[in-house]
Amino acid sequence: MIRIDTRFVIAGLAVLTSGLAATPAGAQATRTWVSGVGDDANPCSRTAPCKTFAGAISKTAAGGEINCIDPGGFGAVTVTKAVTFLCDTTEAGVLVAGTNGFTINAGDADVVTISGIDIFGPTGSPGLNGVRFINGAGLNIRNTTIKGFNAQGVSFEVGTGDTAFLNLDNVIITGNGATADASSGGVRIAPATGATANVVLNHVRIQDSKNVGLRLDLTGTTSTKISVQANGGVITNSGIGLFAKALPGTGTVEVAMVDALIAGNGSLGVAGNGSGVTGRFANNTITANGAASAAAATGVSAGNGSVLASYGNNHLDGNLNSAGAVANGAFTGTIPPH
């Protein structure tokens, strides 16, 4: 007869049950997956993926990553923690009507990344904002197209007294804004009072926006700062291409723009409004703007004490007013070489 020492059986069961208790059933994974044929009832693993970003994010740990296995429309999502949506190797989309594609309302230390995703508002029933940033440490968007939203392609709002960054890299923002809403357009940077927004645009195309392509606006704030560095890219829209506003007492807007094409905007190419605006421009081409505008200067327009300075190597020509006359405007000064 084989005898079993029950002391070892009991000890083994104790170890097993303690190990199970250390891994709760609702544990979140650092990497999850979505698929066009997935199911949000799944654990979002590689072999049992979820169907939507909203389904996957609830099963993804803070600081984790959501990957796309194959093509699919993965739906709108609200992001309340640090997470990366990485879908560069397949066709991944978010198609929404009447709402935001991505809403970022995360913690003060959280960074969110969106990469390789087409974010669309359908024709006839457009979305609200493609991406709306309300709170967080920063937002990276890369290799992404944002199209067809009535408010903004990207709305970057930093909370009162906070500091956050926005990096756009190889992003196309096209066909956003509504004619009836003068504040709408392609990209709007509008931090709250006492906040700082640090923005880097690398090879970003903002086109076919209603009203304003890139709006840097401190209306209604105090002690606020926007800093924008732009390298390469194209700005061509039905209204103003680049508009920066910082009237006295609101704060400062600083722009450094290099190697961009600002052309074919229906109103002004570059416009500054207020003494808090300082722009520095190098090797940009500003042309063919303003054919529909009666403004005296349609290429570069510096109003209310704004400073729009050139490094002396920009190309400013071919900008017209509504009468068909050349109305290039002028930079407020030339920055001498050092």
Short mmCIF file of N, CA and C in Angstrom, two decimals, residues 226-327:
data_model
loop_
_atom_site.label_atom_id
_atom_site.label_comp_id
_atom_site.label_asym_id
_atom_site.label_seq_id
_atom_site.Cartn_x
_atom_site.Cartn_y
_atom_site.Cartn_z
N ILE A 226 2.19 79.93 -24.65
CA ILE A 226 2.23 78.94 -25.71
C ILE A 226 3.59 79.05 -26.39
N SER A 227 4.27 77.92 -26.52
CA SER A 227 5.53 77.87 -27.26
C SER A 227 5.39 76.84 -28.37
N VAL A 228 5.62 77.26 -29.62
CA VAL A 228 5.45 76.37 -30.77
C VAL A 228 6.74 76.35 -31.58
N GLN A 229 7.22 75.13 -31.85
CA GLN A 229 8.34 74.94 -32.77
C GLN A 229 7.85 74.08 -33.93
N ALA A 230 7.96 74.59 -35.14
CA ALA A 230 7.46 73.89 -36.31
C ALA A 230 8.59 73.68 -37.31
N ASN A 231 8.75 72.44 -37.74
CA ASN A 231 9.77 72.09 -38.72
C ASN A 231 9.11 71.42 -39.92
N GLY A 232 9.27 72.04 -41.11
CA GLY A 232 8.65 71.49 -42.30
C GLY A 232 7.14 71.63 -42.24
N GLY A 233 6.46 70.93 -43.12
CA GLY A 233 5.00 70.94 -43.10
C GLY A 233 4.39 71.92 -44.08
N VAL A 234 3.06 71.82 -44.21
CA VAL A 234 2.27 72.64 -45.12
C VAL A 234 1.05 73.16 -44.38
N ILE A 235 0.74 74.45 -44.56
CA ILE A 235 -0.47 75.04 -44.01
C ILE A 235 -1.23 75.70 -45.16
N THR A 236 -2.40 75.15 -45.52
CA THR A 236 -3.20 75.70 -46.62
C THR A 236 -4.68 75.47 -46.32
N ASN A 237 -5.42 76.55 -46.06
CA ASN A 237 -6.79 76.44 -45.55
C ASN A 237 -7.68 77.52 -46.15
N SER A 238 -8.98 77.43 -45.87
CA SER A 238 -9.91 78.39 -46.47
C SER A 238 -9.87 79.75 -45.78
N GLY A 239 -9.37 79.81 -44.55
CA GLY A 239 -9.27 81.07 -43.83
C GLY A 239 -7.82 81.46 -43.60
N ILE A 240 -7.46 81.75 -42.34
CA ILE A 240 -6.09 82.12 -41.98
C ILE A 240 -5.25 80.86 -41.82
N GLY A 241 -4.01 80.92 -42.30
CA GLY A 241 -3.12 79.77 -42.13
C GLY A 241 -2.66 79.62 -40.70
N LEU A 242 -1.89 80.57 -40.20
CA LEU A 242 -1.39 80.59 -38.82
C LEU A 242 -1.86 81.86 -38.14
N PHE A 243 -2.58 81.72 -37.03
CA PHE A 243 -3.09 82.87 -36.29
C PHE A 243 -2.64 82.77 -34.85
N ALA A 244 -1.92 83.81 -34.37
CA ALA A 244 -1.44 83.85 -32.99
C ALA A 244 -1.98 85.11 -32.31
N LYS A 245 -2.61 84.91 -31.15
CA LYS A 245 -3.23 86.04 -30.45
C LYS A 245 -2.83 86.06 -28.99
N ALA A 246 -2.24 87.18 -28.57
CA ALA A 246 -1.89 87.37 -27.16
C ALA A 246 -1.93 88.87 -26.88
N LEU A 247 -3.12 89.36 -26.58
CA LEU A 247 -3.29 90.77 -26.27
C LEU A 247 -2.67 91.09 -24.91
N PRO A 248 -2.39 92.36 -24.61
CA PRO A 248 -1.75 92.70 -23.34
C PRO A 248 -2.50 92.12 -22.14
N GLY A 249 -1.72 91.54 -21.22
CA GLY A 249 -2.29 90.98 -20.00
C GLY A 249 -2.68 89.53 -20.09
N THR A 250 -2.70 88.96 -21.30
CA THR A 250 -3.14 87.56 -21.44
C THR A 250 -2.00 86.57 -21.28
N GLY A 251 -0.81 86.93 -21.73
CA GLY A 251 0.32 86.02 -21.68
C GLY A 251 1.17 86.16 -22.94
N THR A 252 1.91 85.10 -23.28
CA THR A 252 2.82 85.17 -24.43
C THR A 252 2.64 83.97 -25.35
N VAL A 253 2.80 84.25 -26.63
CA VAL A 253 2.84 83.21 -27.66
C VAL A 253 4.16 83.35 -28.40
N GLU A 254 4.96 82.29 -28.40
CA GLU A 254 6.24 82.31 -29.09
C GLU A 254 6.23 81.22 -30.17
N VAL A 255 6.56 81.62 -31.39
CA VAL A 255 6.54 80.69 -32.53
C VAL A 255 7.90 80.70 -33.22
N ALA A 256 8.45 79.52 -33.46
CA ALA A 256 9.64 79.38 -34.29
C ALA A 256 9.27 78.43 -35.42
N MET A 257 9.27 78.94 -36.66
CA MET A 257 8.83 78.14 -37.80
C MET A 257 9.93 78.08 -38.85
N VAL A 258 10.27 76.86 -39.27
CA VAL A 258 11.37 76.63 -40.20
C VAL A 258 10.91 75.69 -41.32
N ASP A 259 11.24 76.03 -42.57
CA ASP A 259 11.06 75.13 -43.72
C ASP A 259 9.61 74.76 -43.97
N ALA A 260 8.69 75.67 -43.74
CA ALA A 260 7.28 75.37 -43.99
C ALA A 260 6.79 76.05 -45.26
N LEU A 261 5.73 75.48 -45.84
CA LEU A 261 5.02 76.10 -46.95
C LEU A 261 3.68 76.59 -46.43
N ILE A 262 3.48 77.91 -46.47
CA ILE A 262 2.22 78.51 -46.03
C ILE A 262 1.64 79.17 -47.28
N ALA A 263 0.72 78.46 -47.92
CA ALA A 263 0.29 78.89 -49.26
C ALA A 263 -1.17 78.52 -49.49
N GLY A 264 -1.85 79.34 -50.30
CA GLY A 264 -3.21 79.03 -50.70
C GLY A 264 -4.25 79.20 -49.62
N ASN A 265 -3.92 79.93 -48.55
CA ASN A 265 -4.92 80.20 -47.53
C ASN A 265 -5.85 81.31 -48.03
N GLY A 266 -7.15 81.15 -47.81
CA GLY A 266 -8.12 82.07 -48.39
C GLY A 266 -8.07 83.47 -47.81
N SER A 267 -7.57 83.61 -46.61
CA SER A 267 -7.47 84.92 -45.98
C SER A 267 -6.00 85.31 -45.83
N LEU A 268 -5.44 85.20 -44.65
CA LEU A 268 -4.05 85.58 -44.39
C LEU A 268 -3.17 84.35 -44.27
N GLY A 269 -1.93 84.49 -44.67
CA GLY A 269 -0.98 83.41 -44.48
C GLY A 269 -0.56 83.30 -43.03
N VAL A 270 0.03 84.38 -42.50
CA VAL A 270 0.47 84.44 -41.10
C VAL A 270 -0.07 85.71 -40.49
N ALA A 271 -0.74 85.60 -39.34
CA ALA A 271 -1.30 86.77 -38.68
C ALA A 271 -0.98 86.75 -37.20
N GLY A 272 -0.45 87.88 -36.69
CA GLY A 272 -0.21 88.05 -35.27
C GLY A 272 -1.10 89.15 -34.73
N ASN A 273 -1.60 88.98 -33.51
CA ASN A 273 -2.48 89.97 -32.91
C ASN A 273 -2.12 90.12 -31.44
N GLY A 274 -1.45 91.23 -31.11
CA GLY A 274 -1.14 91.53 -29.72
C GLY A 274 0.34 91.53 -29.41
N SER A 275 0.70 92.33 -28.42
CA SER A 275 2.12 92.52 -28.09
C SER A 275 2.74 91.30 -27.42
N GLY A 276 1.94 90.33 -27.02
CA GLY A 276 2.48 89.12 -26.44
C GLY A 276 2.94 88.10 -27.47
N VAL A 277 2.75 88.40 -28.75
CA VAL A 277 3.10 87.47 -29.82
C VAL A 277 4.50 87.77 -30.35
N THR A 278 5.35 86.75 -30.38
CA THR A 278 6.67 86.85 -31.01
C THR A 278 6.85 85.65 -31.93
N GLY A 279 7.07 85.93 -33.20
CA GLY A 279 7.28 84.86 -34.16
C GLY A 279 8.63 85.01 -34.84
N ARG A 280 9.31 83.90 -35.05
CA ARG A 280 10.60 83.89 -35.75
C ARG A 280 10.51 82.89 -36.89
N PHE A 281 10.88 83.34 -38.09
CA PHE A 281 10.65 82.54 -39.30
C PHE A 281 11.94 82.40 -40.09
N ALA A 282 12.24 81.16 -40.50
CA ALA A 282 13.45 80.89 -41.28
C ALA A 282 13.15 79.92 -42.41
N ASN A 283 13.50 80.34 -43.63
CA ASN A 283 13.43 79.48 -44.81
C ASN A 283 12.02 78.95 -45.07
N ASN A 284 11.02 79.79 -44.86
CA ASN A 284 9.64 79.43 -45.17
C ASN A 284 9.22 80.08 -46.49
N THR A 285 8.26 79.48 -47.16
CA THR A 285 7.66 80.07 -48.36
C THR A 285 6.23 80.46 -48.03
N ILE A 286 5.92 81.74 -48.17
CA ILE A 286 4.59 82.27 -47.87
C ILE A 286 4.07 82.92 -49.14
N THR A 287 3.14 82.24 -49.81
CA THR A 287 2.75 82.69 -51.14
C THR A 287 1.31 82.29 -51.45
N ALA A 288 0.71 83.01 -52.42
CA ALA A 288 -0.62 82.68 -52.95
C ALA A 288 -1.71 82.68 -51.88
N ASN A 289 -1.56 83.53 -50.87
CA ASN A 289 -2.58 83.65 -49.83
C ASN A 289 -3.46 84.86 -50.10
N GLY A 290 -4.71 84.80 -49.63
CA GLY A 290 -5.53 85.98 -49.50
C GLY A 290 -6.34 86.43 -50.69
N ALA A 291 -6.52 85.61 -51.71
CA ALA A 291 -7.25 86.07 -52.88
C ALA A 291 -8.69 86.46 -52.55
N ALA A 292 -9.25 85.87 -51.50
CA ALA A 292 -10.63 86.18 -51.13
C ALA A 292 -10.71 87.23 -50.02
N SER A 293 -9.58 87.77 -49.62
CA SER A 293 -9.56 88.69 -48.49
C SER A 293 -9.34 90.13 -48.94
N ALA A 294 -10.04 91.06 -48.27
CA ALA A 294 -9.85 92.48 -48.57
C ALA A 294 -8.75 93.09 -47.71
N ALA A 295 -8.09 92.30 -46.89
CA ALA A 295 -7.06 92.82 -45.99
C ALA A 295 -5.92 93.44 -46.77
N ALA A 296 -5.32 94.48 -46.17
CA ALA A 296 -4.23 95.17 -46.85
C ALA A 296 -3.01 94.27 -46.98
N ALA A 297 -2.77 93.43 -45.99
CA ALA A 297 -1.63 92.52 -46.04
C ALA A 297 -2.14 91.10 -45.90
N THR A 298 -1.87 90.27 -46.89
CA THR A 298 -2.41 88.92 -46.86
C THR A 298 -1.33 87.84 -46.70
N GLY A 299 -0.07 88.20 -46.89
CA GLY A 299 1.00 87.23 -46.67
C GLY A 299 1.37 87.18 -45.21
N VAL A 300 1.89 88.29 -44.68
CA VAL A 300 2.25 88.42 -43.27
C VAL A 300 1.58 89.68 -42.72
N SER A 301 0.82 89.51 -41.65
CA SER A 301 0.11 90.63 -41.05
C SER A 301 0.38 90.66 -39.56
N ALA A 302 1.10 91.70 -39.10
CA ALA A 302 1.45 91.85 -37.69
C ALA A 302 0.63 92.99 -37.11
N GLY A 303 -0.34 92.66 -36.26
CA GLY A 303 -1.22 93.68 -35.72
C GLY A 303 -1.08 93.86 -34.22
N ASN A 304 -1.43 95.04 -33.75
CA ASN A 304 -1.51 95.36 -32.32
C ASN A 304 -0.22 95.06 -31.56
N GLY A 305 0.91 95.41 -32.19
CA GLY A 305 2.20 95.29 -31.50
C GLY A 305 2.84 93.92 -31.56
N SER A 306 2.28 93.00 -32.32
CA SER A 306 2.90 91.68 -32.44
C SER A 306 4.22 91.78 -33.22
N VAL A 307 5.15 90.86 -32.94
CA VAL A 307 6.45 90.83 -33.60
C VAL A 307 6.53 89.56 -34.43
N LEU A 308 6.68 89.72 -35.73
CA LEU A 308 6.87 88.60 -36.64
C LEU A 308 8.16 88.87 -37.40
N ALA A 309 9.25 88.24 -36.96
CA ALA A 309 10.59 88.56 -37.45
C ALA A 309 11.12 87.47 -38.38
N SER A 310 11.92 87.90 -39.34
CA SER A 310 12.50 86.99 -40.32
C SER A 310 14.00 86.87 -40.13
N TYR A 311 14.52 85.67 -40.40
CA TYR A 311 15.96 85.48 -40.41
C TYR A 311 16.57 85.90 -41.75
N GLY A 312 15.75 86.45 -42.62
CA GLY A 312 16.24 87.01 -43.88
C GLY A 312 16.26 86.03 -45.03
N ASN A 313 15.81 84.79 -44.83
CA ASN A 313 15.86 83.81 -45.90
C ASN A 313 14.49 83.22 -46.22
N ASN A 314 13.42 83.95 -45.88
CA ASN A 314 12.07 83.51 -46.23
C ASN A 314 11.69 83.99 -47.62
N HIS A 315 10.72 83.33 -48.23
CA HIS A 315 10.21 83.71 -49.54
C HIS A 315 8.78 84.21 -49.36
N LEU A 316 8.59 85.52 -49.55
CA LEU A 316 7.30 86.16 -49.32
C LEU A 316 6.90 86.87 -50.61
N ASP A 317 6.00 86.24 -51.37
CA ASP A 317 5.59 86.85 -52.64
C ASP A 317 4.27 86.22 -53.12
N GLY A 318 3.66 86.89 -54.09
CA GLY A 318 2.47 86.35 -54.75
C GLY A 318 1.22 86.30 -53.90
N ASN A 319 1.17 87.08 -52.82
CA ASN A 319 -0.04 87.15 -51.99
C ASN A 319 -0.91 88.30 -52.47
N LEU A 320 -2.21 88.06 -52.62
CA LEU A 320 -3.09 89.03 -53.27
C LEU A 320 -4.27 89.39 -52.38
N ASN A 321 -4.77 90.62 -52.56
CA ASN A 321 -6.01 90.99 -51.90
C ASN A 321 -7.19 90.72 -52.83
N SER A 322 -8.40 91.07 -52.38
CA SER A 322 -9.59 90.74 -53.16
C SER A 322 -9.65 91.48 -54.48
N ALA A 323 -8.90 92.58 -54.60
CA ALA A 323 -8.86 93.31 -55.86
C ALA A 323 -7.83 92.73 -56.82
N GLY A 324 -7.12 91.70 -56.40
CA GLY A 324 -6.11 91.09 -57.25
C GLY A 324 -4.77 91.77 -57.19
N ALA A 325 -4.62 92.74 -56.28
CA ALA A 325 -3.34 93.45 -56.14
C ALA A 325 -2.42 92.71 -55.18
N VAL A 326 -1.12 92.83 -55.42
CA VAL A 326 -0.15 92.20 -54.53
C VAL A 326 -0.24 92.83 -53.14
N ALA A 327 -0.33 91.97 -52.13
CA ALA A 327 -0.47 92.45 -50.75
C ALA A 327 0.31 91.52 -49.83
#
